[in-house]
Coordinates of N, CA and C in Angstrom, one line a residue:
M13 N 0.8 -1.2 0.0 CA 0.0 0.0 0.0 C 0.9 1.3 0.0
T14 N 0.4 2.3 -0.7 CA 1.1 3.5 -0.7 C 0.8 4.3 0.6
P15 N 1.7 5.3 1.0 CA 1.4 6.1 2.2 C 0.0 6.8 2.0
E16 N -0.3 7.2 0.8 CA -1.6 7.9 0.6 C -2.8 6.9 0.9
E17 N -2.6 5.7 0.5 CA -3.7 4.7 0.7 C -3.8 4.3 2.2
I18 N -2.7 4.2 2.8 CA -2.6 3.9 4.3 C -3.3 5.0 5.1
L19 N -3.0 6.3 4.8 CA -3.6 7.4 5.5 C -5.1 7.5 5.2
A20 N -5.4 7.4 3.9 CA -6.8 7.5 3.5 C -7.7 6.4 4.2
G21 N -7.1 5.3 4.4 CA -7.8 4.2 5.1 C -7.9 4.2 6.6
A22 N -7.2 5.2 7.2 CA -7.2 5.3 8.6 C -8.2 6.3 9.1
N23 N -8.9 6.0 10.2 CA -9.8 6.9 10.9 C -9.3 7.3 12.3
T24 N -8.8 6.3 13.0 CA -8.3 6.5 14.3 C -6.8 6.3 14.3
I25 N -6.1 7.4 14.8 CA -4.6 7.4 14.8 C -4.1 7.6 16.2
A26 N -3.4 6.6 16.7 CA -2.7 6.8 18.0 C -1.3 7.5 17.7
V27 N -1.1 8.6 18.4 CA 0.2 9.3 18.1 C 1.1 9.1 19.3
V28 N 2.1 8.4 19.1 CA 3.1 8.1 20.1 C 4.2 9.2 20.1
G29 N 4.2 10.0 21.2 CA 5.1 11.1 21.3 C 4.5 12.4 21.0
L30 N 3.2 12.5 21.0 CA 2.5 13.8 20.8 C 3.0 14.8 21.8
S31 N 3.5 15.9 21.4 CA 4.1 16.9 22.3 C 3.1 17.9 22.8
R32 N 3.4 18.3 24.1 CA 2.7 19.4 24.7 C 3.0 20.8 24.0
D33 N 4.1 20.9 23.4 CA 4.6 22.1 22.8 C 4.0 22.4 21.4
P34 N 3.1 23.4 21.3 CA 2.5 23.7 20.0 C 3.5 24.1 18.9
A35 N 4.7 24.5 19.3 CA 5.7 24.9 18.3 C 6.4 23.7 17.6
K36 N 6.2 22.5 18.2 CA 6.8 21.3 17.7 C 6.0 20.6 16.7
A37 N 6.6 19.9 15.7 CA 5.9 19.1 14.7 C 5.1 18.0 15.4
A38 N 5.6 17.5 16.5 CA 4.9 16.4 17.2 C 3.6 16.9 17.9
H39 N 3.3 18.1 17.8 CA 2.0 18.7 18.2 C 1.2 19.2 17.0
G40 N 1.9 19.9 16.2 CA 1.2 20.6 15.0 C 0.7 19.6 14.0
V41 N 1.5 18.5 13.7 CA 1.0 17.6 12.7 C -0.2 16.8 13.2
P42 N -0.3 16.3 14.4 CA -1.5 15.7 14.9 C -2.7 16.6 14.9
A43 N -2.4 17.9 15.3 CA -3.5 18.9 15.3 C -4.1 19.1 13.9
V44 N -3.2 19.1 12.9 CA -3.7 19.3 11.5 C -4.6 18.0 11.2
L45 N -4.1 16.9 11.5 CA -4.9 15.6 11.2 C -6.2 15.7 11.9
Q46 N -6.2 16.1 13.1 CA -7.5 16.2 13.9 C -8.4 17.2 13.2
A47 N -7.9 18.3 12.8 CA -8.7 19.4 12.2 C -9.3 18.9 10.8
H48 N -8.7 17.8 10.3 CA -9.3 17.3 9.0 C -10.1 16.0 9.3
G49 N -10.5 15.8 10.5 CA -11.5 14.8 10.8 C -10.9 13.5 11.3
F50 N -9.6 13.3 11.5 CA -9.1 12.1 12.0 C -9.3 12.1 13.5
R51 N -9.5 10.9 14.1 CA -9.6 10.7 15.5 C -8.2 10.5 16.0
I52 N -7.7 11.4 16.9 CA -6.4 11.4 17.4 C -6.4 10.9 18.9
I53 N -5.6 9.9 19.1 CA -5.4 9.3 20.5 C -4.0 9.6 20.9
P54 N -3.7 10.5 21.8 CA -2.3 10.8 22.2 C -1.8 9.7 23.1
V55 N -0.5 9.4 22.9 CA 0.3 8.5 23.8 C 1.4 9.3 24.3
H56 N 1.5 9.5 25.6 CA 2.5 10.4 26.2 C 2.8 9.9 27.7
P57 N 4.0 10.0 28.1 CA 4.3 9.4 29.5 C 3.7 10.1 30.6
S58 N 3.4 11.4 30.5 CA 3.0 12.1 31.7 C 1.8 13.1 31.5
A59 N 1.5 13.5 30.3 CA 0.3 14.4 30.1 C -1.0 13.7 30.4
T60 N -2.0 14.4 30.7 CA -3.3 13.8 30.9 C -4.3 14.1 29.8
E61 N -4.1 15.3 29.2 CA -5.0 15.6 28.0 C -4.1 16.4 27.0
L62 N -4.3 16.1 25.8 CA -3.6 16.8 24.7 C -4.6 16.9 23.5
L63 N -4.7 18.0 22.9 CA -5.6 18.2 21.7 C -7.0 17.9 22.1
G64 N -7.3 18.1 23.4 CA -8.7 17.9 23.9 C -9.0 16.4 24.1
E65 N -8.0 15.5 24.0 CA -8.2 14.1 24.1 C -7.5 13.5 25.3
K66 N -8.1 12.5 25.9 CA -7.5 11.8 27.0 C -6.2 11.1 26.5
V67 N -5.1 11.2 27.3 CA -3.8 10.7 26.9 C -3.6 9.3 27.6
Y68 N -3.0 8.4 26.9 CA -2.7 7.1 27.4 C -1.2 6.9 27.5
R69 N -0.8 6.1 28.4 CA 0.6 5.9 28.7 C 1.3 5.0 27.7
S70 N 0.6 4.1 27.1 CA 1.1 3.2 26.1 C 0.0 2.8 25.2
L71 N 0.4 2.2 24.0 CA -0.6 1.8 23.1 C -1.5 0.7 23.7
K72 N -0.9 -0.1 24.5 CA -1.7 -1.2 25.1 C -2.8 -0.7 26.1
D73 N -2.7 0.5 26.5 CA -3.7 1.1 27.4 C -4.9 1.7 26.7
I74 N -4.8 1.8 25.4 CA -5.9 2.4 24.6 C -7.1 1.3 24.5
P75 N -8.3 1.7 24.9 CA -9.4 0.8 25.0 C -10.2 0.6 23.7
E76 N -9.7 1.1 22.6 CA -10.5 1.0 21.3 C -9.5 0.7 20.2
P77 N -10.1 0.2 19.1 CA -9.2 -0.2 17.9 C -8.5 1.0 17.4
V78 N -7.3 0.8 16.9 CA -6.5 1.8 16.3 C -6.1 1.4 14.9
D79 N -6.4 2.3 14.0 CA -6.0 2.0 12.6 C -4.5 2.2 12.3
L80 N -4.0 3.3 12.8 CA -2.7 3.8 12.4 C -1.9 4.2 13.7
V81 N -0.7 3.8 13.9 CA 0.2 4.3 14.9 C 1.2 5.2 14.3
D82 N 1.1 6.5 14.7 CA 2.0 7.5 14.1 C 3.0 7.8 15.2
V83 N 4.3 7.7 14.8 CA 5.4 7.7 15.7 C 6.3 9.0 15.6
F84 N 6.3 9.7 16.7 CA 7.2 10.9 16.9 C 8.2 10.7 18.0
R85 N 8.9 9.6 17.9 CA 9.9 9.2 18.9 C 11.2 8.9 18.2
P86 N 12.3 8.9 18.8 CA 13.6 8.6 18.2 C 13.6 7.2 17.6
S87 N 14.4 7.0 16.5 CA 14.5 5.8 15.8 C 14.8 4.6 16.7
P88 N 15.7 4.7 17.7 CA 15.9 3.5 18.5 C 14.7 3.0 19.3
E89 N 13.7 3.8 19.5 CA 12.5 3.4 20.2 C 11.5 2.8 19.2
A90 N 11.7 2.9 18.0 CA 10.7 2.4 17.0 C 10.4 0.9 17.1
P91 N 11.4 0.0 17.3 CA 11.1 -1.4 17.3 C 10.2 -1.8 18.5
G92 N 10.3 -1.2 19.6 CA 9.4 -1.5 20.7 C 8.0 -1.0 20.4
I93 N 7.9 0.2 19.8 CA 6.6 0.7 19.4 C 6.0 -0.2 18.4
A94 N 6.8 -0.7 17.5 CA 6.3 -1.6 16.4 C 5.7 -2.9 17.1
R95 N 6.4 -3.4 18.1 CA 5.9 -4.6 18.8 C 4.5 -4.3 19.4
E96 N 4.4 -3.2 20.1 CA 3.1 -2.8 20.7 C 2.0 -2.6 19.6
A97 N 2.4 -2.0 18.5 CA 1.4 -1.8 17.5 C 0.9 -3.1 17.0
V98 N 1.8 -4.1 16.8 CA 1.3 -5.5 16.4 C 0.4 -6.1 17.5
E99 N 0.9 -5.9 18.7 CA 0.1 -6.5 19.8 C -1.3 -6.0 19.9
I100 N -1.5 -4.7 19.6 CA -2.9 -4.1 19.8 C -3.7 -4.3 18.5
G101 N -3.1 -4.9 17.4 CA -3.8 -5.1 16.2 C -4.0 -3.9 15.3
A102 N -3.1 -3.0 15.4 CA -3.2 -1.8 14.5 C -3.0 -2.3 13.1
K103 N -3.5 -1.5 12.2 CA -3.4 -1.8 10.8 C -2.1 -1.3 10.1
A104 N -1.6 -0.3 10.7 CA -0.4 0.3 10.1 C 0.5 1.0 11.1
L105 N 1.8 1.1 10.8 CA 2.8 1.8 11.6 C 3.4 2.8 10.7
W106 N 3.5 4.1 11.2 CA 4.0 5.2 10.4 C 5.1 5.9 11.2
L107 N 6.3 5.9 10.8 CA 7.4 6.6 11.4 C 7.5 8.0 10.7
Q108 N 7.5 9.0 11.5 CA 7.5 10.4 10.9 C 8.8 10.7 10.2
Q109 N 8.8 11.8 9.5 CA 10.0 12.3 8.8 C 11.2 12.3 9.7
G110 N 12.3 11.7 9.2 CA 13.6 11.6 9.9 C 13.7 10.4 10.8
I111 N 12.7 9.6 10.9 CA 12.7 8.4 11.7 C 12.7 7.2 10.8
L112 N 13.8 6.3 11.0 CA 14.0 5.1 10.2 C 14.4 4.0 11.1
S113 N 13.9 2.8 10.8 CA 14.2 1.6 11.5 C 14.0 0.3 10.7
A114 N 15.0 -0.3 10.3 CA 14.9 -1.6 9.6 C 14.2 -2.6 10.5
E115 N 14.6 -2.6 11.8 CA 14.0 -3.6 12.7 C 12.5 -3.3 12.9
A116 N 12.1 -2.0 13.1 CA 10.6 -1.7 13.2 C 9.9 -2.2 11.9
R117 N 10.5 -2.0 10.8 CA 9.9 -2.4 9.5 C 9.7 -3.9 9.5
R118 N 10.7 -4.6 9.9 CA 10.6 -6.1 9.9 C 9.5 -6.5 10.9
I119 N 9.5 -6.0 12.1 CA 8.5 -6.3 13.1 C 7.1 -6.0 12.6
A120 N 6.9 -4.8 12.0 CA 5.5 -4.4 11.5 C 5.1 -5.3 10.4
E121 N 6.0 -5.5 9.4 CA 5.6 -6.3 8.2 C 5.3 -7.8 8.6
E122 N 6.2 -8.3 9.5 CA 5.9 -9.7 9.9 C 4.6 -9.8 10.7
G123 N 4.2 -8.7 11.4 CA 3.0 -8.7 12.1 C 1.8 -8.4 11.3
G124 N 2.0 -8.2 10.0 CA 0.9 -7.9 9.1 C 0.4 -6.4 9.0
L125 N 1.3 -5.5 9.5 CA 1.0 -4.1 9.4 C 1.6 -3.5 8.2
A126 N 0.8 -2.5 7.6 CA 1.4 -1.7 6.5 C 2.4 -0.8 7.2
Y127 N 3.4 -0.3 6.5 CA 4.5 0.4 7.1 C 5.0 1.6 6.2
V128 N 5.2 2.7 6.9 CA 5.8 3.9 6.3 C 6.8 4.4 7.2
E129 N 7.9 4.9 6.6 CA 8.9 5.6 7.5 C 9.4 6.8 6.7
N130 N 10.0 7.7 7.5 CA 10.6 8.9 7.0 C 9.6 9.8 6.1
R131 N 8.4 9.8 6.5 CA 7.4 10.6 5.8 C 6.5 11.3 6.8
C132 N 6.0 12.5 6.5 CA 5.2 13.3 7.3 C 3.7 13.0 7.0
T133 N 2.9 12.6 8.0 CA 1.5 12.4 7.7 C 0.8 13.7 7.2
A134 N 1.2 14.8 7.8 CA 0.5 16.1 7.4 C 0.8 16.4 5.9
V135 N 2.0 16.2 5.5 CA 2.4 16.5 4.1 C 1.7 15.5 3.2
V136 N 1.6 14.3 3.5 CA 0.9 13.3 2.7 C -0.6 13.7 2.6
R137 N -1.1 14.0 3.8 CA -2.5 14.4 3.8 C -2.8 15.6 2.9
A138 N -1.9 16.6 3.0 CA -2.1 17.8 2.2 C -1.9 17.6 0.7
T139 N -0.9 16.9 0.3 CA -0.6 16.6 -1.1 C -1.6 15.7 -1.8
A140 N -2.2 14.8 -1.0 CA -3.2 13.9 -1.5 C -4.7 14.4 -1.2
S141 N -4.8 15.5 -0.6 CA -6.1 16.1 -0.2 C -7.0 15.1 0.6
I142 N -6.4 14.5 1.6 CA -7.1 13.5 2.4 C -7.8 14.2 3.5
S143 N -9.1 14.0 3.7 CA -9.8 14.6 4.8 C -11.0 13.6 5.2
K144 N -11.3 13.6 6.4 CA -12.4 12.8 6.9 C -13.7 13.6 7.2
R145 N -13.6 14.9 6.8 CA -14.7 15.8 7.0 C -15.5 16.0 5.7

């Protein structure tokens, strides 16, 4: 599947590493996705609410199905996040621009997940005019 097909097929996006800081891409990109109708579920170690949504400590704590796991964490953390994404039955794993991991790719693909790395979901959304509204 292409990145455009993966994003178009997603409704619920768990964002691992969603930032509290509005100046950071890890806050702005999920906010743009949310503004275009995607359901955003923040995953953060200490925040309680981000973008008006309840925050979860890990993917495993999310009590509803997740279509896409969007990762804003350093590359060395990606394999562990990929394992969790497989465990929760996500449909896809997306590593944001600048994040690459051959091991995360292997884990995701062996677990049946579609995989994207080193791409920005907001850029793909804009260039392909993907919206849920």
